[in-house]
PDB file of C-alpha atoms in Angstrom:
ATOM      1  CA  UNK A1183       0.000   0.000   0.000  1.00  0.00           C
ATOM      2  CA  UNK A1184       1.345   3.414  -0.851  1.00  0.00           C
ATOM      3  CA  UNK A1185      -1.462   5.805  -0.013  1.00  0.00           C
ATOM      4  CA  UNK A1186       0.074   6.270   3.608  1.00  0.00           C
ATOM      5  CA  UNK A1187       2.882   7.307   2.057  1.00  0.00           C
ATOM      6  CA  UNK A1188       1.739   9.386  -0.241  1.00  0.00           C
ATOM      7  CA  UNK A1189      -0.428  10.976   2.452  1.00  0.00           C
ATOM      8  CA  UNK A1190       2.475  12.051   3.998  1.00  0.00           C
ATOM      9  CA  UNK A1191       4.094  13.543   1.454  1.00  0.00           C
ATOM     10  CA  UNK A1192       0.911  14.886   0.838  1.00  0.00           C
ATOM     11  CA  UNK A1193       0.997  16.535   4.466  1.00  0.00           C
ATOM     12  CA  UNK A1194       4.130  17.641   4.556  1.00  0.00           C
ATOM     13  CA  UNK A1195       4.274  19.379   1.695  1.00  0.00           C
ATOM     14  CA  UNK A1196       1.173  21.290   2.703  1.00  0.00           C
ATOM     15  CA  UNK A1197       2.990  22.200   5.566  1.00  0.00           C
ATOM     16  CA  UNK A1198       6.393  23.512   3.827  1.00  0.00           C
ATOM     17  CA  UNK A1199       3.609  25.320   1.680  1.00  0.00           C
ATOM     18  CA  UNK A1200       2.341  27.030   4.829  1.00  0.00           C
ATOM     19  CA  UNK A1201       5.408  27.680   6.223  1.00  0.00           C
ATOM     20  CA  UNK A1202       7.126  29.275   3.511  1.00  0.00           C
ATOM     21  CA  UNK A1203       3.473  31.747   3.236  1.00  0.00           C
ATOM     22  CA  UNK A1204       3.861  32.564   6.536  1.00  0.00           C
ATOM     23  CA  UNK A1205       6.318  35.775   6.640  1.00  0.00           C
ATOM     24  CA  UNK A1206       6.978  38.978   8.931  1.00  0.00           C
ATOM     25  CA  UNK A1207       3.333  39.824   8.755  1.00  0.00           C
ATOM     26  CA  UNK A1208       2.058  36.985   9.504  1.00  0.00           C
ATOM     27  CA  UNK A1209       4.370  36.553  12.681  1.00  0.00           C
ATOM     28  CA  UNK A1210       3.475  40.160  13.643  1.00  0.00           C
ATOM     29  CA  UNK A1211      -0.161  39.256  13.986  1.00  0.00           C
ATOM     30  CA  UNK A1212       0.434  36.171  15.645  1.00  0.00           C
ATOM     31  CA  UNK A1213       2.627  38.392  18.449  1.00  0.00           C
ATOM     32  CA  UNK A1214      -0.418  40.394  18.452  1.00  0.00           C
ATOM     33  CA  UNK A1215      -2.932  37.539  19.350  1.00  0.00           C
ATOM     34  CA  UNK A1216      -0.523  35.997  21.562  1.00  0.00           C
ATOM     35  CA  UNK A1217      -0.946  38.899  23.710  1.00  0.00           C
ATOM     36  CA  UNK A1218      -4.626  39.411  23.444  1.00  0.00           C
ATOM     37  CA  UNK A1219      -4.365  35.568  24.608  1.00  0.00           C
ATOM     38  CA  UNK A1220      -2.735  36.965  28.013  1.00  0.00           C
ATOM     39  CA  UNK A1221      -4.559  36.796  31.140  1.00  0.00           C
ATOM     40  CA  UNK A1222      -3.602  40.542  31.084  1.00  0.00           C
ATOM     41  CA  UNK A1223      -1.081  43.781  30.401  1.00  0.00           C
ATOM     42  CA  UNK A1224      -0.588  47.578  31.039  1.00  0.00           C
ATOM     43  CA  UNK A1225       0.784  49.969  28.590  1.00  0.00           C
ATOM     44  CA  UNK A1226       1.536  53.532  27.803  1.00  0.00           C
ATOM     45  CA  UNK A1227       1.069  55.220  24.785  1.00  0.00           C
ATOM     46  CA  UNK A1228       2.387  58.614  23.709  1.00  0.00           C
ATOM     47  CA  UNK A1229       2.232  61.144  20.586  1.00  0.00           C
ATOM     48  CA  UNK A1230       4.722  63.449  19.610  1.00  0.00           C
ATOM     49  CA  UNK A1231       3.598  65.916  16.563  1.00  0.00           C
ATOM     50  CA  UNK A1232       6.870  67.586  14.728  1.00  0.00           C
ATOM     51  CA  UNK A1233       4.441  70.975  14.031  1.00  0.00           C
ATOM     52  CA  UNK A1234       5.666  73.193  17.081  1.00  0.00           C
ATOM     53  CA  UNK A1235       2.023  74.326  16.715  1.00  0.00           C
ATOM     54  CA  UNK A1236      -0.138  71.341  16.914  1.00  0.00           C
ATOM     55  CA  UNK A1237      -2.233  70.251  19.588  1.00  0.00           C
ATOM     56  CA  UNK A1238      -3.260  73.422  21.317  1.00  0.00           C
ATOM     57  CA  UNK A1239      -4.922  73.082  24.794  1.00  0.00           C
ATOM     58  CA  UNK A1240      -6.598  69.753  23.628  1.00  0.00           C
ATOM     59  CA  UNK A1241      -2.605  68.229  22.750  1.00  0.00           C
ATOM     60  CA  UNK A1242      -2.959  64.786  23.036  1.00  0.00           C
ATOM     61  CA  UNK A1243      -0.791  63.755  26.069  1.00  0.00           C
ATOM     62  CA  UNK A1244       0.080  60.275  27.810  1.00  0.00           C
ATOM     63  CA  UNK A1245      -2.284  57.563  27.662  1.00  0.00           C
ATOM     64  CA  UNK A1246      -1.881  54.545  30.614  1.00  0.00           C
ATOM     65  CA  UNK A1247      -3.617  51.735  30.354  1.00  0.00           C
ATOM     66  CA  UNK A1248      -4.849  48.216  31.847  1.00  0.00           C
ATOM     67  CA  UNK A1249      -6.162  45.277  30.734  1.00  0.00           C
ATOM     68  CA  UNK A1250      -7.735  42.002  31.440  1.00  0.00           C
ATOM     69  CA  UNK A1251      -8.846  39.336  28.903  1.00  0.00           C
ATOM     70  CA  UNK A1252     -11.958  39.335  28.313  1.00  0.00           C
ATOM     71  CA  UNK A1253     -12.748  42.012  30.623  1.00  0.00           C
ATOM     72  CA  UNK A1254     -12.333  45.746  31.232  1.00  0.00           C
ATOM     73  CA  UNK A1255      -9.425  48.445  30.026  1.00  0.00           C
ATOM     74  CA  UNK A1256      -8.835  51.168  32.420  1.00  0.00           C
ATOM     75  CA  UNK A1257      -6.913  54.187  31.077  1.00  0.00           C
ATOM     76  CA  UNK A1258      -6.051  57.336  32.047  1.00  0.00           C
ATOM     77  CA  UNK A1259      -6.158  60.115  29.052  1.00  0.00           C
ATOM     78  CA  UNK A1260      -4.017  62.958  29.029  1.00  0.00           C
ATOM     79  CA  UNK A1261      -5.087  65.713  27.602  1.00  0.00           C
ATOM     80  CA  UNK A1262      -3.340  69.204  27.623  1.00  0.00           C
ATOM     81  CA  UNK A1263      -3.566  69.908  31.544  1.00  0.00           C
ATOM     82  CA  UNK A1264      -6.048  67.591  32.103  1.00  0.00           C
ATOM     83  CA  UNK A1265      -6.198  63.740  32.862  1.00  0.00           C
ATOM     84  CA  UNK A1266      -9.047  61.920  32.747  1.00  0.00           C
ATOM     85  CA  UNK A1267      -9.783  58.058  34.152  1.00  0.00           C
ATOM     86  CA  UNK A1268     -12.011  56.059  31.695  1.00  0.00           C
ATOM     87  CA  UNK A1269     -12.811  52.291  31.247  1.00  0.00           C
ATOM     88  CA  UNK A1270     -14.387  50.284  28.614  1.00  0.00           C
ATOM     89  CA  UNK A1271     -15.051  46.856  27.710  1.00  0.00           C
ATOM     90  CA  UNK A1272     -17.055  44.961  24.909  1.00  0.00           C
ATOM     91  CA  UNK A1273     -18.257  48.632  23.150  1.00  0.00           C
ATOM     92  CA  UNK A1274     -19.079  50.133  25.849  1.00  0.00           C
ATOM     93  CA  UNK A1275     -18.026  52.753  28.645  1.00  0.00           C
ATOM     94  CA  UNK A1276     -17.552  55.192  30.706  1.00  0.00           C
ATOM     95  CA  UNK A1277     -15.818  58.285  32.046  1.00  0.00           C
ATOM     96  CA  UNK A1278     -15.582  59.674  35.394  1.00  0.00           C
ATOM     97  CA  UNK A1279     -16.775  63.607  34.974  1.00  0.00           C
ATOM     98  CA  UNK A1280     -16.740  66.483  37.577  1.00  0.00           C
ATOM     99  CA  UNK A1281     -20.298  65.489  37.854  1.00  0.00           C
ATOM    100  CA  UNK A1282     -19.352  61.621  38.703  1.00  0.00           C
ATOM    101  CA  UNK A1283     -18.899  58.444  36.297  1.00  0.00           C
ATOM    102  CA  UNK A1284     -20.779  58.661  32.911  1.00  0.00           C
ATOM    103  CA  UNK A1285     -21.406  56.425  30.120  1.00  0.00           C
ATOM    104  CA  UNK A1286     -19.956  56.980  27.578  1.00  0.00           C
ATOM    105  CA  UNK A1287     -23.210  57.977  26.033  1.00  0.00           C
ATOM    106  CA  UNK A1288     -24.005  60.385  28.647  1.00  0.00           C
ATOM    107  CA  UNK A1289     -21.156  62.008  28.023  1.00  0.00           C
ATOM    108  CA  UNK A1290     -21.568  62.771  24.361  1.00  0.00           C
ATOM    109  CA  UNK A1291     -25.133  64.179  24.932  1.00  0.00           C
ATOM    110  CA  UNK A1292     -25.838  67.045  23.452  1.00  0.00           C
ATOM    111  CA  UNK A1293     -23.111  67.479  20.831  1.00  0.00           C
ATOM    112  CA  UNK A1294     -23.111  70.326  18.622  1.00  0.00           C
ATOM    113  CA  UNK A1295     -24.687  72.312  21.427  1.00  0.00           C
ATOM    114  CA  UNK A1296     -22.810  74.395  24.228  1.00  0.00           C
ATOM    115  CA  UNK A1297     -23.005  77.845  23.181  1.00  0.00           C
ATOM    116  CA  UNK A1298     -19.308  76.857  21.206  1.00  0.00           C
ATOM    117  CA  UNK A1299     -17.683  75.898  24.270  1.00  0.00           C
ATOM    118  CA  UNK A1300     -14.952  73.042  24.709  1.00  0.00           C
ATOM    119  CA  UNK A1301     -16.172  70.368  26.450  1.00  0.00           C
ATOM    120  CA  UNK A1302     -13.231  67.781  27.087  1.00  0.00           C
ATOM    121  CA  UNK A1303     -14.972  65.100  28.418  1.00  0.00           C
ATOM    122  CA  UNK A1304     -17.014  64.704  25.534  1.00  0.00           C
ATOM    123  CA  UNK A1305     -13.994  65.092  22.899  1.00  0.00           C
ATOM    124  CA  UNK A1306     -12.879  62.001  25.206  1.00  0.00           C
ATOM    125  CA  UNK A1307     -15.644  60.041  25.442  1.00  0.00           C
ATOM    126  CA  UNK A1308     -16.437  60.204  21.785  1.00  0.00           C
ATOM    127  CA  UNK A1309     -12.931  59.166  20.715  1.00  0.00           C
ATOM    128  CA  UNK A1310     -13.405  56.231  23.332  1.00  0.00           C
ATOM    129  CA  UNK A1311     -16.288  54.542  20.918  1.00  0.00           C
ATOM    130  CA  UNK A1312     -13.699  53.032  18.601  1.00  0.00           C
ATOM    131  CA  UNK A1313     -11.421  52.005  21.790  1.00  0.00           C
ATOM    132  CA  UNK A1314      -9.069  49.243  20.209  1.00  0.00           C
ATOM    133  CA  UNK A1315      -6.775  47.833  22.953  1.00  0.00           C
ATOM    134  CA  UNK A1316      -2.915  47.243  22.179  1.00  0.00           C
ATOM    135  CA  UNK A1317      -3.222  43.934  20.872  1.00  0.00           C
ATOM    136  CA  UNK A1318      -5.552  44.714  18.668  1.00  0.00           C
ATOM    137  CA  UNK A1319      -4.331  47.766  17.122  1.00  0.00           C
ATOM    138  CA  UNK A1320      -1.125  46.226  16.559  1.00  0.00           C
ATOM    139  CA  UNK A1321      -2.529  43.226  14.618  1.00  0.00           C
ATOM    140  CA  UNK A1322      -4.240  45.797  12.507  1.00  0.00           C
ATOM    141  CA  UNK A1323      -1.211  48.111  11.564  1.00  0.00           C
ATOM    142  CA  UNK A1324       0.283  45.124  10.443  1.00  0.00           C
ATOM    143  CA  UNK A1325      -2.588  44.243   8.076  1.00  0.00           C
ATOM    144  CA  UNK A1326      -2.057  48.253   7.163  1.00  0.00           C
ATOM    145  CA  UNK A1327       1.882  47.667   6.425  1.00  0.00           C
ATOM    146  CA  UNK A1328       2.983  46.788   2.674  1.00  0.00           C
ATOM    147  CA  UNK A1329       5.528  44.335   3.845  1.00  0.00           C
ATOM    148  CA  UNK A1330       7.389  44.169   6.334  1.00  0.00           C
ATOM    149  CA  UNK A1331      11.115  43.321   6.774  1.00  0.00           C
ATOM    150  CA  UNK A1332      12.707  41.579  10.226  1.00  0.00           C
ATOM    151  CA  UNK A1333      15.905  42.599  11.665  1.00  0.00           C
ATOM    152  CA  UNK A1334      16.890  40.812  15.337  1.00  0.00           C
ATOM    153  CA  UNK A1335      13.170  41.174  17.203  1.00  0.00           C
ATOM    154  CA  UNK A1336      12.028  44.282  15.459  1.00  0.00           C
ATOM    155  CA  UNK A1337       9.780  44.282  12.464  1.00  0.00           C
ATOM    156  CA  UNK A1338       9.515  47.455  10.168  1.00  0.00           C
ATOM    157  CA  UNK A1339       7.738  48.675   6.829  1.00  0.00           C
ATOM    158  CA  UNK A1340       5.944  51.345   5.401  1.00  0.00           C
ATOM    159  CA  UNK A1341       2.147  51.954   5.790  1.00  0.00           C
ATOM    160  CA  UNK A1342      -0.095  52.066   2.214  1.00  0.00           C
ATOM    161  CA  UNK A1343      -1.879  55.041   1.391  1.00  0.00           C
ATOM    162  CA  UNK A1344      -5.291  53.670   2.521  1.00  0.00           C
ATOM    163  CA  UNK A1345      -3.688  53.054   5.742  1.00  0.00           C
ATOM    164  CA  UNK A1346      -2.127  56.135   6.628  1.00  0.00           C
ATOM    165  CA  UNK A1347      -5.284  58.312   5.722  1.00  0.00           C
ATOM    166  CA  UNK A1348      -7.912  56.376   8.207  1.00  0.00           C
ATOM    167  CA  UNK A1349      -5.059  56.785  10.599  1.00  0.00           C
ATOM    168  CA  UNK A1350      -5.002  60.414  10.042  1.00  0.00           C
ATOM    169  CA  UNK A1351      -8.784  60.812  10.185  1.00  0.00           C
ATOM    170  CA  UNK A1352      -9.177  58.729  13.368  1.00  0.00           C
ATOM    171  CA  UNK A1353     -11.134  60.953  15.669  1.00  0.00           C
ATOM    172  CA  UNK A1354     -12.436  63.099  12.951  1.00  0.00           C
ATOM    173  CA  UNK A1355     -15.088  61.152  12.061  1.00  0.00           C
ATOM    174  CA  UNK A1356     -18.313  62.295  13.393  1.00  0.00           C
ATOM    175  CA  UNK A1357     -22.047  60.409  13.336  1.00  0.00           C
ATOM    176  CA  UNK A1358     -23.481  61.358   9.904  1.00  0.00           C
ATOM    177  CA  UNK A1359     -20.196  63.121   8.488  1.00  0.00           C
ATOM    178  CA  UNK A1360     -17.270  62.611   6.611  1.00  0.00           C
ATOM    179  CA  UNK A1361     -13.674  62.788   7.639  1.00  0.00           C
ATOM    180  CA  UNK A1362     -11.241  65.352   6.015  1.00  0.00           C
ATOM    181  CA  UNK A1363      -9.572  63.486   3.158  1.00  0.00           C
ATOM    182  CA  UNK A1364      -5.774  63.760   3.797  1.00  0.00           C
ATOM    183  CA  UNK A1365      -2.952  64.482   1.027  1.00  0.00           C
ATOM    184  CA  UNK A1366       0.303  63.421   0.144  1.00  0.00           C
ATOM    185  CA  UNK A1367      -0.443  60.464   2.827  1.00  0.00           C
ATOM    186  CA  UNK A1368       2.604  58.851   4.263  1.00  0.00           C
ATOM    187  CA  UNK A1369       3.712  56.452   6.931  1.00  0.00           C
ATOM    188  CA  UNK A1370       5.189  53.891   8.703  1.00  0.00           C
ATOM    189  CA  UNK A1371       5.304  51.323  11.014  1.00  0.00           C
ATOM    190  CA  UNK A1372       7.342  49.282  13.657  1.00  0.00           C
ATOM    191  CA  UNK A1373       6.932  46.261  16.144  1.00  0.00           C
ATOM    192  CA  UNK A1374       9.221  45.142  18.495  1.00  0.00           C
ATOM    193  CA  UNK A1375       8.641  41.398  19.504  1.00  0.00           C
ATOM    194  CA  UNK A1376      10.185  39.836  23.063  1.00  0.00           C
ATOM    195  CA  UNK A1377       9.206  35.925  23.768  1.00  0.00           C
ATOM    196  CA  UNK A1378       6.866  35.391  20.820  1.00  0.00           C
ATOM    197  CA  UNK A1379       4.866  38.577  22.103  1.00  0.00           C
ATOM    198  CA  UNK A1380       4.510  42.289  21.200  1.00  0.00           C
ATOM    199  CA  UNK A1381       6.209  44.273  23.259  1.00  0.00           C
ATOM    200  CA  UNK A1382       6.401  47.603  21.786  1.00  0.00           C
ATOM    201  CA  UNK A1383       5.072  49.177  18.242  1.00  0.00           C
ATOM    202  CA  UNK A1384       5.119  52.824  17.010  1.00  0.00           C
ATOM    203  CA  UNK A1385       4.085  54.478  13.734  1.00  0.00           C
ATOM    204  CA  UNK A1386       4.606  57.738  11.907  1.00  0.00           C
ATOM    205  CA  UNK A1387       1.849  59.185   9.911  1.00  0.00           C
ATOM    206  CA  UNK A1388       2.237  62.467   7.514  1.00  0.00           C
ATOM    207  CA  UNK A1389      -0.291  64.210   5.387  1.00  0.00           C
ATOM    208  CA  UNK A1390      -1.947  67.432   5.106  1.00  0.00           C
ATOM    209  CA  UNK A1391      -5.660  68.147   6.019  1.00  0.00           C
ATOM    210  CA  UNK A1392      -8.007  71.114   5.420  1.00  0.00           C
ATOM    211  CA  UNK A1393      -9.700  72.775   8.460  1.00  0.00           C
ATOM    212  CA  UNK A1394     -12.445  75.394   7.262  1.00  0.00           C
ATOM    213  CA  UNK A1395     -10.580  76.219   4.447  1.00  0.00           C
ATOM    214  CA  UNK A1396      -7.179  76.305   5.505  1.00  0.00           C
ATOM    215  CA  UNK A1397      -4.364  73.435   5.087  1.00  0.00           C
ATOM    216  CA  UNK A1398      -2.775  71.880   8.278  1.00  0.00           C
ATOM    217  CA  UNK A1399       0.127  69.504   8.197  1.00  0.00           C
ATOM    218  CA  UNK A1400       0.292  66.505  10.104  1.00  0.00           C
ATOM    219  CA  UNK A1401       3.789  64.377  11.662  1.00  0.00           C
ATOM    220  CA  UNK A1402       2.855  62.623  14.490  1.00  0.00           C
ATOM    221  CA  UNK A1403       4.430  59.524  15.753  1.00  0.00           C
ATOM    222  CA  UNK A1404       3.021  57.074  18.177  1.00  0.00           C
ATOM    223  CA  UNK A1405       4.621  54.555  20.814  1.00  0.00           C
ATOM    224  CA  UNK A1406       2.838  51.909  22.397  1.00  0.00           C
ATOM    225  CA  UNK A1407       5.253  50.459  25.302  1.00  0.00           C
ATOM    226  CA  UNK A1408       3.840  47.319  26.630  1.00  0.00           C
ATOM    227  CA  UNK A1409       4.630  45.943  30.227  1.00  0.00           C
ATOM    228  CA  UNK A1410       3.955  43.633  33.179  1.00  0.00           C
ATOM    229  CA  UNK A1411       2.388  40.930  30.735  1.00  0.00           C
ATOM    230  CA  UNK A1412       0.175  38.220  33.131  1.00  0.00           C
ATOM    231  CA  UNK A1413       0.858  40.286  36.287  1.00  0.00           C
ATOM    232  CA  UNK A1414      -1.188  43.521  35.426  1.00  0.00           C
ATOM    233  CA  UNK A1415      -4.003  43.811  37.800  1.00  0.00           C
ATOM    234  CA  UNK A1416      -7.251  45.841  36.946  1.00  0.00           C
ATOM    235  CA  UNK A1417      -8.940  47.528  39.663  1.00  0.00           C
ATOM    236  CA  UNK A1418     -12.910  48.980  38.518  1.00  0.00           C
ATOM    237  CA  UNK A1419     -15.344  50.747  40.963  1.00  0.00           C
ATOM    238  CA  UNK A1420     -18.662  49.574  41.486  1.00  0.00           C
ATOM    239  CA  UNK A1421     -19.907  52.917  39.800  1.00  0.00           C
ATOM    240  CA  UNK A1422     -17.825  52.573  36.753  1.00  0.00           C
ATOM    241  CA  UNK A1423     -19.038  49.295  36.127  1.00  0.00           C
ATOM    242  CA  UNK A1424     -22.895  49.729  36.451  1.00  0.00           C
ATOM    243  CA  UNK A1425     -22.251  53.243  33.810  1.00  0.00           C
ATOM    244  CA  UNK A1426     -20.316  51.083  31.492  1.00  0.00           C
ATOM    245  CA  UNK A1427     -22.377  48.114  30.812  1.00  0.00           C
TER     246      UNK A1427
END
């Protein structure tokens, strides 16, 4: 009988087949799930814009985070002066106001309204909706990379042009509206791998938007530092909970 034998050959082949498909990319996003397999992490996350006038009082400062699988994130946003303690899990949210913890759609109430004044918490708690943890926004820059090449533990590329403008327009987008388009998009991306897991990833994005007629030029880069992997312990109140679910 030679089918056994030809079953194996059969098998392994398939297998060399897989393996050879399976390049930086593909390892990237299996760092990625590896650590959305973790019981949980921490991280911070910062953004530093080359245009010595970007940012303003909202400037986007330090973001800390925490994280349990399968259960709730608890960050603290940075913004200008201000920090502000949010958590969210599964879609939903909330923030913790002057006024106490909100949902997250508490705290958007109202938009468009205000008499034309700022109202940070609800800048926050939209940009909160499309929450994507570390893990998961790593696995998807990777998808967003045109290849990328491996040197030691770090993996690095450049972004496509469909890539770099949604991440340009993330936070822009509004219910019933349509994000500025960017030009001259351009980007990049890098992930640093320890143990089979990411441990670290940062991308540049460039392009120029227009604000009420008038052009603004965007160079940001963004560092996700990932730590305490398994040990990370997530404390929620009671309160935070009951507005977030």
């Amino acid at each position: 009988m030679k089918t056994p034998a030809i079953l194996s050959f059969s098998c392994l082949l398939a297998a060399s087949l897989f393996a050879a498909d399976s390049g930086p990319k593909d390892e990237v996003k299996g760092a990625a799930k590896k650590l959305a397999d973790k019981a949980s992490y921490s991280w911070k996350s910062t953004t530093e814009s080359a245009n010595a006038n970007a940012g303003g009082r909202g400037r986007p400062g330090p973001v800390e985070g925490k994280i349990e699988k399968d259960g709730f994130a608890l960050l603290a946003i940075t913004r200008g002066e201000n920090t502000t303690e949010a958590v969210v899990k599964a879609g939903k949210g909330a923030i913790k106001t002057a006024d106490g913890w909100k949902s997250l759609a508490e705290a958007t109430e109202g938009d468009g309204g205000g008499g034309g004044q700022r109202n940070p918490a609800r800048a926050t708690a939209r940009m909160l909706q499309t929450f994507r943890s570390p893990a998961v926004e790593a696995e998807d820059l990777a998808g967003k990379a045109k290849e990328l090449k491996k040197a030691d533990d770090v993996y690095s590329g450049d972004l496509t042009e469909e890539g770099v403008k949604e991440l340009l327009t993330r936070g822009f987008r509004r219910p019933g509206g349509e994000a500025p388009s960017p030009a001259d998009p351009k980007g990049s991306v890098k992930f640093w791998v320890k143990d089979g897991v990411v441990s670290k990833y940062e991308y540049k994005v460039q392009g120029t938007m227009s604000f009420n007629g008038n052009d603004m030029t965007i160079d940001r880069t963004t560092t996700v530092e990932i730590k305490d992997i398994g040990s990370t312990k997530v404390e929620v109140s009671e309160e935070a909970k009951k507005k977030a679910s």
